[in-house]
Coordinates of C-alpha atoms in Angstrom, one line a residue:
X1 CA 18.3 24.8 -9.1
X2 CA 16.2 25.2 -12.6
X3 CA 17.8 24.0 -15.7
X4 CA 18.3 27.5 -17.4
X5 CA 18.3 25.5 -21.0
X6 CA 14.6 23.7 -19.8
X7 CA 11.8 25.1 -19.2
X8 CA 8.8 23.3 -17.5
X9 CA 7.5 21.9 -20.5
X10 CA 10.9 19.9 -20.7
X11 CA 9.9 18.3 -17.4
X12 CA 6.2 17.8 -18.3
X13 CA 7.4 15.7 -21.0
X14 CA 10.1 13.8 -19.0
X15 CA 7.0 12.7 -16.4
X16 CA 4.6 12.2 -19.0
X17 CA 7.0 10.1 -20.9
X18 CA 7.7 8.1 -18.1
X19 CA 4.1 7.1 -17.3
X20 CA 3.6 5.7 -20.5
X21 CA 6.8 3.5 -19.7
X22 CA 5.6 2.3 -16.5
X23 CA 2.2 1.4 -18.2
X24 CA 4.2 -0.9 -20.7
X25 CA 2.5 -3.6 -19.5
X26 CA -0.9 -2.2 -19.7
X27 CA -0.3 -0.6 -23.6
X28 CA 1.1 -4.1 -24.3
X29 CA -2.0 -6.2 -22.9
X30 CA -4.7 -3.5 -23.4
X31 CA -5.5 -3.4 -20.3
X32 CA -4.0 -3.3 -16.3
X33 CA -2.8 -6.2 -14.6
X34 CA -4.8 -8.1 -11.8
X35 CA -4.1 -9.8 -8.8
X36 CA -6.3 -12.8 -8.5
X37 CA -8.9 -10.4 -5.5
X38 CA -8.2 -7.2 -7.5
X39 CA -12.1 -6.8 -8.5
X40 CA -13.0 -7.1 -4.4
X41 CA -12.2 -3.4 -4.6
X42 CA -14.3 -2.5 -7.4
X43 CA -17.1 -4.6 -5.5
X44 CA -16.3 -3.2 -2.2
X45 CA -16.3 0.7 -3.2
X46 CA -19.8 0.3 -5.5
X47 CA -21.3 -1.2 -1.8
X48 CA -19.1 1.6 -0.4
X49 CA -20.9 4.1 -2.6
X50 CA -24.6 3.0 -2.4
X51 CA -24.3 3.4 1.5
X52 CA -22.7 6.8 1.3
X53 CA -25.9 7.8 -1.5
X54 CA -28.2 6.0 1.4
X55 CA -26.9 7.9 4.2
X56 CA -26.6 10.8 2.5
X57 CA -30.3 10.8 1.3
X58 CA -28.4 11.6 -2.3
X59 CA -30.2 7.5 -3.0
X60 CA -34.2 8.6 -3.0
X61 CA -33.2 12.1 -5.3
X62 CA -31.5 9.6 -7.6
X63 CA -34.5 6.8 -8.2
X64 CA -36.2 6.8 -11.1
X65 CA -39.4 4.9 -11.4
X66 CA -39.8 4.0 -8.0
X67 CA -36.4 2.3 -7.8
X68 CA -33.3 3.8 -6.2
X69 CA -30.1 4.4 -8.1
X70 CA -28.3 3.0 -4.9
X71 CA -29.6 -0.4 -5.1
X72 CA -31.7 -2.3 -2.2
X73 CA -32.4 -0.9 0.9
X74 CA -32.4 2.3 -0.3
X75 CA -34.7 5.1 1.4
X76 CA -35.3 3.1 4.5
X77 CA -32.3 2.4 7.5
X78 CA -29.0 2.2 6.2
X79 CA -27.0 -0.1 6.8
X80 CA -22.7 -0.9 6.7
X81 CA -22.3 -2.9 3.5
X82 CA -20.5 -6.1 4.0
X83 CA -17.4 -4.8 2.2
X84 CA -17.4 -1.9 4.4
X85 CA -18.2 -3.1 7.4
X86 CA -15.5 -6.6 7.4
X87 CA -13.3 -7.4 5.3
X88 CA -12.2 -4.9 3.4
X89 CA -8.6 -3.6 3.1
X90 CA -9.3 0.7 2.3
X91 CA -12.5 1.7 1.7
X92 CA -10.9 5.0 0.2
X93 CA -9.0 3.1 -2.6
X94 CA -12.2 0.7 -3.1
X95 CA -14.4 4.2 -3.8
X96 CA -11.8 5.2 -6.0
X97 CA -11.2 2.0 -7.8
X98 CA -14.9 2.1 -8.4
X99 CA -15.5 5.1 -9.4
X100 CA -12.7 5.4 -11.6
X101 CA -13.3 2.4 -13.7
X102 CA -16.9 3.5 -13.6
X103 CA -16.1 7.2 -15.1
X104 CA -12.9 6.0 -17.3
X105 CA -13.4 2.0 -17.6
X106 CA -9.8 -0.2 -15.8
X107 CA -7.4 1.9 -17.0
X108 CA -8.8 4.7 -14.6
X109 CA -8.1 3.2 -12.2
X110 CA -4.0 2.8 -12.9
X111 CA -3.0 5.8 -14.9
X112 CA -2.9 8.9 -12.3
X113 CA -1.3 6.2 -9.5
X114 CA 1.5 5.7 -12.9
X115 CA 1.5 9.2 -13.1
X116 CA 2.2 10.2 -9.5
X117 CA 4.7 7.2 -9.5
X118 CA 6.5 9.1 -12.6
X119 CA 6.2 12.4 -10.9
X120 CA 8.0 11.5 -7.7
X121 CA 11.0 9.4 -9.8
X122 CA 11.3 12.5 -11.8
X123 CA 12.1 14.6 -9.0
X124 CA 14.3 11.4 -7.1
X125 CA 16.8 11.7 -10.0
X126 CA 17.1 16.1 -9.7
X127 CA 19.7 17.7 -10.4
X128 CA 20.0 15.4 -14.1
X129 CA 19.3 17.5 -17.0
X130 CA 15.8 16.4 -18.7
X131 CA 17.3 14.4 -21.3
X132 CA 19.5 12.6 -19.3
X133 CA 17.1 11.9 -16.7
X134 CA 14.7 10.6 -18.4
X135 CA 17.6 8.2 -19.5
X136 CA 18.3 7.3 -16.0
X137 CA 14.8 6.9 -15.3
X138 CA 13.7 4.9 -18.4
X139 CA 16.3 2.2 -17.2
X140 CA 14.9 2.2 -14.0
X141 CA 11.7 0.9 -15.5
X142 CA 13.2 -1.3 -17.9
X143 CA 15.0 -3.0 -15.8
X144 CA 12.4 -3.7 -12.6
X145 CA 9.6 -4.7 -12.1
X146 CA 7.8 -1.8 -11.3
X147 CA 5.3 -1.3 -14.8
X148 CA 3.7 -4.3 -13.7
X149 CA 3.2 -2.9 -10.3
X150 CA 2.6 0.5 -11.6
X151 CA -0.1 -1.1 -14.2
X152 CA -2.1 -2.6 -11.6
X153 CA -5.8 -2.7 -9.9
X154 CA -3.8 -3.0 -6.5
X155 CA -2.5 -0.7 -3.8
X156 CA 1.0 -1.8 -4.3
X157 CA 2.9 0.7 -6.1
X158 CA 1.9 3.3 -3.7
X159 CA 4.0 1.4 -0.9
X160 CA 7.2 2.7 -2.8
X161 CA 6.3 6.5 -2.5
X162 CA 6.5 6.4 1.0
X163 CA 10.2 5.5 0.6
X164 CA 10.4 8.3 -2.5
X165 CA 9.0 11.2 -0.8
X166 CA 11.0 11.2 1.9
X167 CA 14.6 10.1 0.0
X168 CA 13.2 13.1 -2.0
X169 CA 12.9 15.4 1.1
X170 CA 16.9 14.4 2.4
X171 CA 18.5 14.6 -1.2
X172 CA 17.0 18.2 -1.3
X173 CA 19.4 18.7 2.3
X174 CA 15.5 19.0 4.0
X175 CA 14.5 22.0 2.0
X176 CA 12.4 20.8 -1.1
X177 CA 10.5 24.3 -0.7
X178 CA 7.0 24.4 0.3
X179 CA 5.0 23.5 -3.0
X180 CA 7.1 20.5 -3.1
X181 CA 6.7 19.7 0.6
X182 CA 2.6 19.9 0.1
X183 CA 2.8 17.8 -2.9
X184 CA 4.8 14.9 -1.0
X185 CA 2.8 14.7 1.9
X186 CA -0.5 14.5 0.2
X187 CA 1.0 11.8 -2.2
X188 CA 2.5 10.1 1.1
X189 CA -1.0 10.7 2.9
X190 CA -2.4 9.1 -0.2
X191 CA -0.2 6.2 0.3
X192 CA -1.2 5.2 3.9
X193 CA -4.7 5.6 3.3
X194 CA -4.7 2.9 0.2
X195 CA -3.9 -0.1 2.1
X196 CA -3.3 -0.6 5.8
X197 CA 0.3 -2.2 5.8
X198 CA 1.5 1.0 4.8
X199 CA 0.6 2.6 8.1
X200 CA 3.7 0.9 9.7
X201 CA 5.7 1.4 6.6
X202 CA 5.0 5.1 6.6
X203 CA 5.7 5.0 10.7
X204 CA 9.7 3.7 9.8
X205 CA 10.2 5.9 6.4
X206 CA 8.8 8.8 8.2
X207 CA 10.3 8.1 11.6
X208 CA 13.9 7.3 9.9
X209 CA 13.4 11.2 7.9
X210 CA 12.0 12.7 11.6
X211 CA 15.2 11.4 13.2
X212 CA 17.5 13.0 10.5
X213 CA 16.0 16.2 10.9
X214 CA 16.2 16.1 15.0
X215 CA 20.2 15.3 14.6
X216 CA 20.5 18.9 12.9
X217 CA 18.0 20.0 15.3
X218 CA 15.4 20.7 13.0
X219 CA 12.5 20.3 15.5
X220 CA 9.7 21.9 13.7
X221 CA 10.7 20.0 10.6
X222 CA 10.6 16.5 12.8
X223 CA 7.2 17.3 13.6
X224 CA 6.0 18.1 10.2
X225 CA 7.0 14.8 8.8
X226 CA 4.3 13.0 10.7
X227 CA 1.5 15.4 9.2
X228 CA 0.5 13.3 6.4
X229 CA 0.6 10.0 8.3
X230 CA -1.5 11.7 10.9
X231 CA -3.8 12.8 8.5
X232 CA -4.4 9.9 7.2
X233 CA -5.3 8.0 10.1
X234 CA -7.7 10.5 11.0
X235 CA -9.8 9.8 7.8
X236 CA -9.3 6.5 8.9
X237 CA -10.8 7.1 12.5
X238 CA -13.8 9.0 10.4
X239 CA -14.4 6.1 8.5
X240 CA -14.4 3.8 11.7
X241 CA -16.6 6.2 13.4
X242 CA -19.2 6.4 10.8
X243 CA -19.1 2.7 10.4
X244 CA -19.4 2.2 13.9
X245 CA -22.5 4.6 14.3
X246 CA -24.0 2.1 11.7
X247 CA -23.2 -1.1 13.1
X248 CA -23.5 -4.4 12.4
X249 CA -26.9 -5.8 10.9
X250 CA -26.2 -8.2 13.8
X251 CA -24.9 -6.6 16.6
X252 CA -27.0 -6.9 19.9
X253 CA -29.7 -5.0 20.7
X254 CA -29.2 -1.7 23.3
X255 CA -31.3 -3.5 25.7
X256 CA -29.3 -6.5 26.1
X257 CA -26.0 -6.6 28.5
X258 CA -23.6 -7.4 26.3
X259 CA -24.5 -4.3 23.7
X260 CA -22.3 -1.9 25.7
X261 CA -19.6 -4.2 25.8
X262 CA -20.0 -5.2 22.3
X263 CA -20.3 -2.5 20.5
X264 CA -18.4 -0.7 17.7
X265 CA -15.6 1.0 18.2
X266 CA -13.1 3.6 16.3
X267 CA -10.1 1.9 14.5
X268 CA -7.3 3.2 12.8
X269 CA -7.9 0.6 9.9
X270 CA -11.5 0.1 9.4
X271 CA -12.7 -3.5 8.3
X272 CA -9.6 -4.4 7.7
X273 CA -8.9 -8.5 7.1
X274 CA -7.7 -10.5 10.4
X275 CA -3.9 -11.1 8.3
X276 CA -2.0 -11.1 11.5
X277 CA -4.4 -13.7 12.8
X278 CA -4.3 -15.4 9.6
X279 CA -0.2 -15.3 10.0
X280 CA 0.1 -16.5 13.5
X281 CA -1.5 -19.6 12.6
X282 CA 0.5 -20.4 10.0
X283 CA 3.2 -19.9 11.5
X284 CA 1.9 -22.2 14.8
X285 CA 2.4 -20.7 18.3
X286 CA -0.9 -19.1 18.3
X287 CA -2.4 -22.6 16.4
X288 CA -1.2 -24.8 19.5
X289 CA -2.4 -21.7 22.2
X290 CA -6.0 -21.6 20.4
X291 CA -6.7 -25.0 20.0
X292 CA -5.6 -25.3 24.2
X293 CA -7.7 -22.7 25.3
X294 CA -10.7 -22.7 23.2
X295 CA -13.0 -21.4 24.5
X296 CA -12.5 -20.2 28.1
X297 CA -9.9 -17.7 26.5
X298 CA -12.9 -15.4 25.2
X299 CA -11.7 -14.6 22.2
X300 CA -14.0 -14.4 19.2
X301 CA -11.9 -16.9 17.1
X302 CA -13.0 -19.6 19.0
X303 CA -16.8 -19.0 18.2
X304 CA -15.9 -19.8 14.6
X305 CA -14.2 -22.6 14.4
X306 CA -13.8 -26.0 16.2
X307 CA -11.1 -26.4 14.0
X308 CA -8.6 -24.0 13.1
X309 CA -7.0 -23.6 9.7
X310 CA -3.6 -24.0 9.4
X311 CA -2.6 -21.7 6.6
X312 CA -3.1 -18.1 6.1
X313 CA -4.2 -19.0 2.8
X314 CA -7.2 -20.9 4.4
X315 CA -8.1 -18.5 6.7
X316 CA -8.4 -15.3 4.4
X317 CA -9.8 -16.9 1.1
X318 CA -10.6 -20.5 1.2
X319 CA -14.1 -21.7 1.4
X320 CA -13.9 -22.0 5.1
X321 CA -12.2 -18.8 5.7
X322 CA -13.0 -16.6 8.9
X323 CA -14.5 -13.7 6.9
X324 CA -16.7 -16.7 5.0
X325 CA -17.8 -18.3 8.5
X326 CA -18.1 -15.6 10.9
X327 CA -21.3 -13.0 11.2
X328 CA -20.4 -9.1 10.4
X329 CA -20.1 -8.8 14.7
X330 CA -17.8 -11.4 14.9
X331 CA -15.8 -10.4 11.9
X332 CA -15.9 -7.1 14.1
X333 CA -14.4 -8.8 17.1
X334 CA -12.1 -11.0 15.4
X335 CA -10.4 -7.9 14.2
X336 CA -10.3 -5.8 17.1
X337 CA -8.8 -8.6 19.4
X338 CA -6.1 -9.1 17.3
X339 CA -3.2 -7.4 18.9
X340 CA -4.1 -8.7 22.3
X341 CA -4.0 -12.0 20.7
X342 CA -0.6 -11.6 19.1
X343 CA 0.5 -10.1 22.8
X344 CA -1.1 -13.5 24.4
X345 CA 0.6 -15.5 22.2
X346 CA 4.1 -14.2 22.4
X347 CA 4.1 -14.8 25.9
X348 CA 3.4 -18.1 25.5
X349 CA 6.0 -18.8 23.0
X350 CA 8.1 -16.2 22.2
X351 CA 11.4 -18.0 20.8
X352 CA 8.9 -19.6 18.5
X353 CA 7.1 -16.5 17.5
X354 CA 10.1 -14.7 16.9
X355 CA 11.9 -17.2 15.0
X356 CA 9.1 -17.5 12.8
X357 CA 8.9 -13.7 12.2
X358 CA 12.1 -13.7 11.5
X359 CA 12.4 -16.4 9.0
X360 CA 9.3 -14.3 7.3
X361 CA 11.0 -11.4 7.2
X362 CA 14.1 -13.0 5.5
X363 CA 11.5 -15.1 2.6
X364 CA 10.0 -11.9 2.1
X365 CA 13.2 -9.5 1.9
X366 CA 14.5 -12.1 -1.0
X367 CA 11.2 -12.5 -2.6
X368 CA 10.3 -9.8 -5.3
X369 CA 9.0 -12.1 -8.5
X370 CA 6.1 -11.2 -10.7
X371 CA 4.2 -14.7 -9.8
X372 CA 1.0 -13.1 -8.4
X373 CA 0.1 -11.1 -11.0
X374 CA -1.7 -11.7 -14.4
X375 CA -3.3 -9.9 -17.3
X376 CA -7.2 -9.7 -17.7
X377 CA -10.3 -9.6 -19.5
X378 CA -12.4 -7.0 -17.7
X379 CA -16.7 -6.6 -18.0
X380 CA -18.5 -4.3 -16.1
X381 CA -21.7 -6.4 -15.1
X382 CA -23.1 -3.1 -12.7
X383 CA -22.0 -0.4 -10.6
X384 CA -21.2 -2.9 -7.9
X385 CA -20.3 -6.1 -9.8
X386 CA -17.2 -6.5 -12.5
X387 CA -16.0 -9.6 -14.0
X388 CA -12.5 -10.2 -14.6
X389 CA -11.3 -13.0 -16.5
X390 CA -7.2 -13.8 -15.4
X391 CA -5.0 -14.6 -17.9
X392 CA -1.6 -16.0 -18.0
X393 CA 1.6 -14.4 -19.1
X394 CA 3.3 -15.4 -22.4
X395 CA 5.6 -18.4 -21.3
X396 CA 9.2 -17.0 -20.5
X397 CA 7.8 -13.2 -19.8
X398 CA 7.6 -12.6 -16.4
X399 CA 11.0 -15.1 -16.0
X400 CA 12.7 -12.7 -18.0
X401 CA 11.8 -9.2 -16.7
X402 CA 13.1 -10.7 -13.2
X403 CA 16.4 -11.8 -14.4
X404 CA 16.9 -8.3 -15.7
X405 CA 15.7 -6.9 -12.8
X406 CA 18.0 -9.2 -10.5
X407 CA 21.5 -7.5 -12.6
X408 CA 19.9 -4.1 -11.9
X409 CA 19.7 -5.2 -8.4
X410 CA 23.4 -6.7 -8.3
X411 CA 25.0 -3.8 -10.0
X412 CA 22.6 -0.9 -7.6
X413 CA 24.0 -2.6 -4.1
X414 CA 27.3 -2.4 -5.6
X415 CA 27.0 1.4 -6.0
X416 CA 24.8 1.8 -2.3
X417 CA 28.0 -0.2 -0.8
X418 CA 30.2 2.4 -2.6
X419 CA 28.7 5.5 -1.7
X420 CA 28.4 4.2 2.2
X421 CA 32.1 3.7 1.9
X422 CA 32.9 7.2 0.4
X423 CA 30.3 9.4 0.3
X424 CA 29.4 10.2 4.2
X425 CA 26.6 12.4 2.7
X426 CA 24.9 9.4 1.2
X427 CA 24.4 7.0 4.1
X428 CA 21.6 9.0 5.3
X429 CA 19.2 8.4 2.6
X430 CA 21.2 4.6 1.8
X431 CA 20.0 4.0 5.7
X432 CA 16.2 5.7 4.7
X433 CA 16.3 3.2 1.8
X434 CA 17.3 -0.1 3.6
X435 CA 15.0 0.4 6.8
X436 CA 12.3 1.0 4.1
X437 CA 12.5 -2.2 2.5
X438 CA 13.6 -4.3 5.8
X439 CA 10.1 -2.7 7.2
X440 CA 7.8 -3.3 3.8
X441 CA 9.2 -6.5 4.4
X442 CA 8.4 -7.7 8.3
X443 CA 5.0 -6.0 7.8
X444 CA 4.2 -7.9 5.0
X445 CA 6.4 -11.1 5.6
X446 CA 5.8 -11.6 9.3
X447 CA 2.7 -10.1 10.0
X448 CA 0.7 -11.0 6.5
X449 CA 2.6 -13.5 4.3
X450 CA 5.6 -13.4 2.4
X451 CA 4.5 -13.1 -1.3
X452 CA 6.4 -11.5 -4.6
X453 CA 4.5 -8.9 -5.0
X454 CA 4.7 -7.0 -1.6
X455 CA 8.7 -6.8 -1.8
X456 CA 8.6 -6.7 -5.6
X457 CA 6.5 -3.5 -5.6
X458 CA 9.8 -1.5 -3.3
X459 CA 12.5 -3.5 -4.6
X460 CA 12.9 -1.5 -7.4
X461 CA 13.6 1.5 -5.2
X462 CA 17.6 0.2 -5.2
X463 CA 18.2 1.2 -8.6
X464 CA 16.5 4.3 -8.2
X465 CA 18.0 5.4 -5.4
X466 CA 21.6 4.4 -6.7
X467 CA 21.0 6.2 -9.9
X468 CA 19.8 9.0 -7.7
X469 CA 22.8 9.4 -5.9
X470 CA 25.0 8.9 -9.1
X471 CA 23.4 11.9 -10.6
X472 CA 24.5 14.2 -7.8
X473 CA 28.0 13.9 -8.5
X474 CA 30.0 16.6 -10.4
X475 CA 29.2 16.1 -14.4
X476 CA 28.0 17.1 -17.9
X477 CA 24.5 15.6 -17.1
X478 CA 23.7 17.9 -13.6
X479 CA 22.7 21.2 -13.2
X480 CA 24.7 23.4 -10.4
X481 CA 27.2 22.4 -7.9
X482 CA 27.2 20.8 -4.4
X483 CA 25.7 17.0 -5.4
X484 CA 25.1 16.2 -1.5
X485 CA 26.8 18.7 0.4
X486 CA 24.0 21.0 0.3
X487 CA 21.3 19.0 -1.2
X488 CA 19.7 22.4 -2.9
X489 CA 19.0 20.5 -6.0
X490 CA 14.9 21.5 -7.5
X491 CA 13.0 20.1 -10.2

């Protein structure tokens, strides 16, 4: 229930306040933080937008003098721009990174994803009074990681609101109201459609909340869950499908054989990078099955290479990588064959395959450092070019806001273990909590690469969600009775 003594404007301040603490980093620097490819989406999403004015026809009403505001090509047959078509992790968060910077300059691009961050904390920490919980949730951000994440040009921070919405939706006892229930399944639906390893991520957060509500036999409810995930993959689908109807400016003719066989096809993640490719061959089993096969296997690896590389490093962003090396088509193929490779490979090896994955899984779980990131100078050179110079943090920075956030940690699975022990209520969202970060990590630990930023921008969900459940016992600081019992805690 409503804080009789606060009114709305009391909570409008709390989230407020708390997006300017998340964007510490960014007020410090004067600008958001990078990750060394972070301007690939500004790129991507201005080649993103100049085919949307070309097919649209919105390019030729645009030119001025002859020239089109879309760029080249425009006003004749349009065609998938490179970052569209392969290679590109979300075309939706490239447009809006774009078009964000391009309206409001970098910090655009990071303030409403702070805000919506803030928003859905806010309401994680219900039934604290305002000032209280905006205590609580200050210390949450001072002591993670999660302004860094919040502060930057990277679909990161939106990974950790598909484990908030639905913690949100069990604290509430599965009755947020409807307003509520809207709001958190368009920010979840946002989510998946950032960046595509949160379509698996959203699959285990939502299934986990799906199951809770089938136990109390809440069937309509278990259904509804998977609305915004299923949303999102249909703008997905949409994308694929206009994409496809484009093609590839190499993609065989209609009068050749192969054209049938080789053409486009809908995906659920359109133009995404080969990273479980990438993965398996770091990791070796598929290394040693494509170099013995190659190329009576007929897969579209093995028209790019002789050699394969051996890192996953290599293969996405070196100078020989496979998006550097292969034609648009292949790119195409590369992609689409994936899976089946993965399937062919596990066969072949599996105690090697799944010992790897495993030992992935584990790095990743355990690695949540700030050793990706850096702060920038940003110039916008056009509407599909930005420079960004990277620059190093201040010697002992990041070293220290990791220590900090490693107590947090410490002191947060103290309490989890606690309120497992002897608060039966709890377990339910302590189980939502752990299978989202055990799933953030094998999707981006065994089928990517472990790196500090994909665990470090969930990690930080601990502390929340301890404080979270610490507010819902009886106290000065909560509003109303019945902390987990009946879960009918609002904003």
């Amino acid at each position: 229930m409503r804080d009789p003594q606060h009114g709305l404007g009391a909570h409008l301040v709390g989230i407020a306040a708390l997006t300017l603490l998340l964007l510490w980093p960014a007020l410090w620097w004067g600008g958001p933080t990078i990750y060394f490819d972070s301007g690939s989406y500004y790129e991507a999403g201005g080649e993103a937008m100049n085919f949307i004015l070309d097919r649209s026809g919105l390019a030729e009403l645009l030119a001025s003098g002859g020239a089109s505001a879309a760029g080249p090509g425009s006003g004749g047959v349009a065609e998938a721009p490179a970052g569209v078509g392969s290679g590109v992790r979300s075309v939706p968060y490239s447009v809006y990174v774009n078009l964000s910077i391009r309206l409001f300059g970098p910090a655009g691009a990071v303030v409403p994803m702070a805000l919506i961050t803030a928003w859905l904390l806010w309401i994680l920490l219900a039934p604290i009074r305002p000032v209280p919980r905006f205590g609580a949730g200050s210390l949450v951000v001072m002591a993670s990681t999660a302004p860094f994440y919040a502060a930057q040009i990277m679909p990161d921070i939106q990974a950790s609101w598909l484990i908030a919405a639905p913690l949100v939706v069990m604290l509430r006892g599965g009755a947020p109201g409807r307003a509520l229930a809207w709001a958190l399944g368009i920010a979840a639906m946002a989510a998946v459609l950032v960046h595509y390893s949160h379509i698996p991520l959203a699959m285990a957060t939502g299934g986990t909340l799906s199951l809770w509500f089938a136990m109390r036999r809440r069937w309509r409810a278990a259904l509804l869950v998977h609305a915004p995930l299923a949303a999102a993959l249909a703008i997905n689908v949409a994308i694929s499908v206009v994409i496809a109807g484009v093609g590839s400016t190499d993609a065989p003719p209609a009068s050749r054989p192969e054209a049938q066989e080789d053409a486009p096809t809908i995906s659920l993640a359109p133009g995404r990078l080969p990273v479980l490719l990438a993965r398996l061959l770091e990791d070796g089993p598929a290394l040693r099955f494509l170099s013995e096969t190659c190329p009576e296997n007929g897969f579209a690896i093995c028209e790019v290479y002789d050699r394969f590389p051996e890192s996953s490093t290599a293969a996405l962003w070196g100078p020989d990588s496979i998006r550097n090396r292969a034609t648009p088509d292949q790119m195409r193929r590369i992609s689409e064959q994936e899976m089946a490779l993965a399937l062919k490979v596990l066969a072949r090896d599996p105690l090697g395959q799944f010992g790897a994955s495993a030992a992935n899984t584990a790095e990743q779980l355990l690695r949540f450092g700030l050793e990706d990131l850096r702060f920038a100078h940003f110039r916008q050179i056009g509407p599909d070019e930005i420079e960004i110079e990277p620059v190093q943090a201040p010697p002992g920075m990041f070293e220290t806001v990791e220590r900090v956030q490693i107590g947090a940690l410490s002191l947060a699975a103290l309490g989890l273990v606690f309120f497992v022990l002897y608060v039966p209520g709890a377990r339910g969202p302590i189980t939502l909590l752990v299978i989202g970060l055990l799933a953030n990590a094998f999707v981006c630990g065994a089928l990517s690469a472990p790196a500090g930023r994909y665990q470090g921008r969930v990690i930080w969900m601990a502390v929340a969600t301890a404080l979270a459940l610490t507010g819902r016992f009886p106290g000065w600081w909560r509003v109303g009775n019945g902390p987990l019992r009946s879960g009918a805690a609002r904003l």
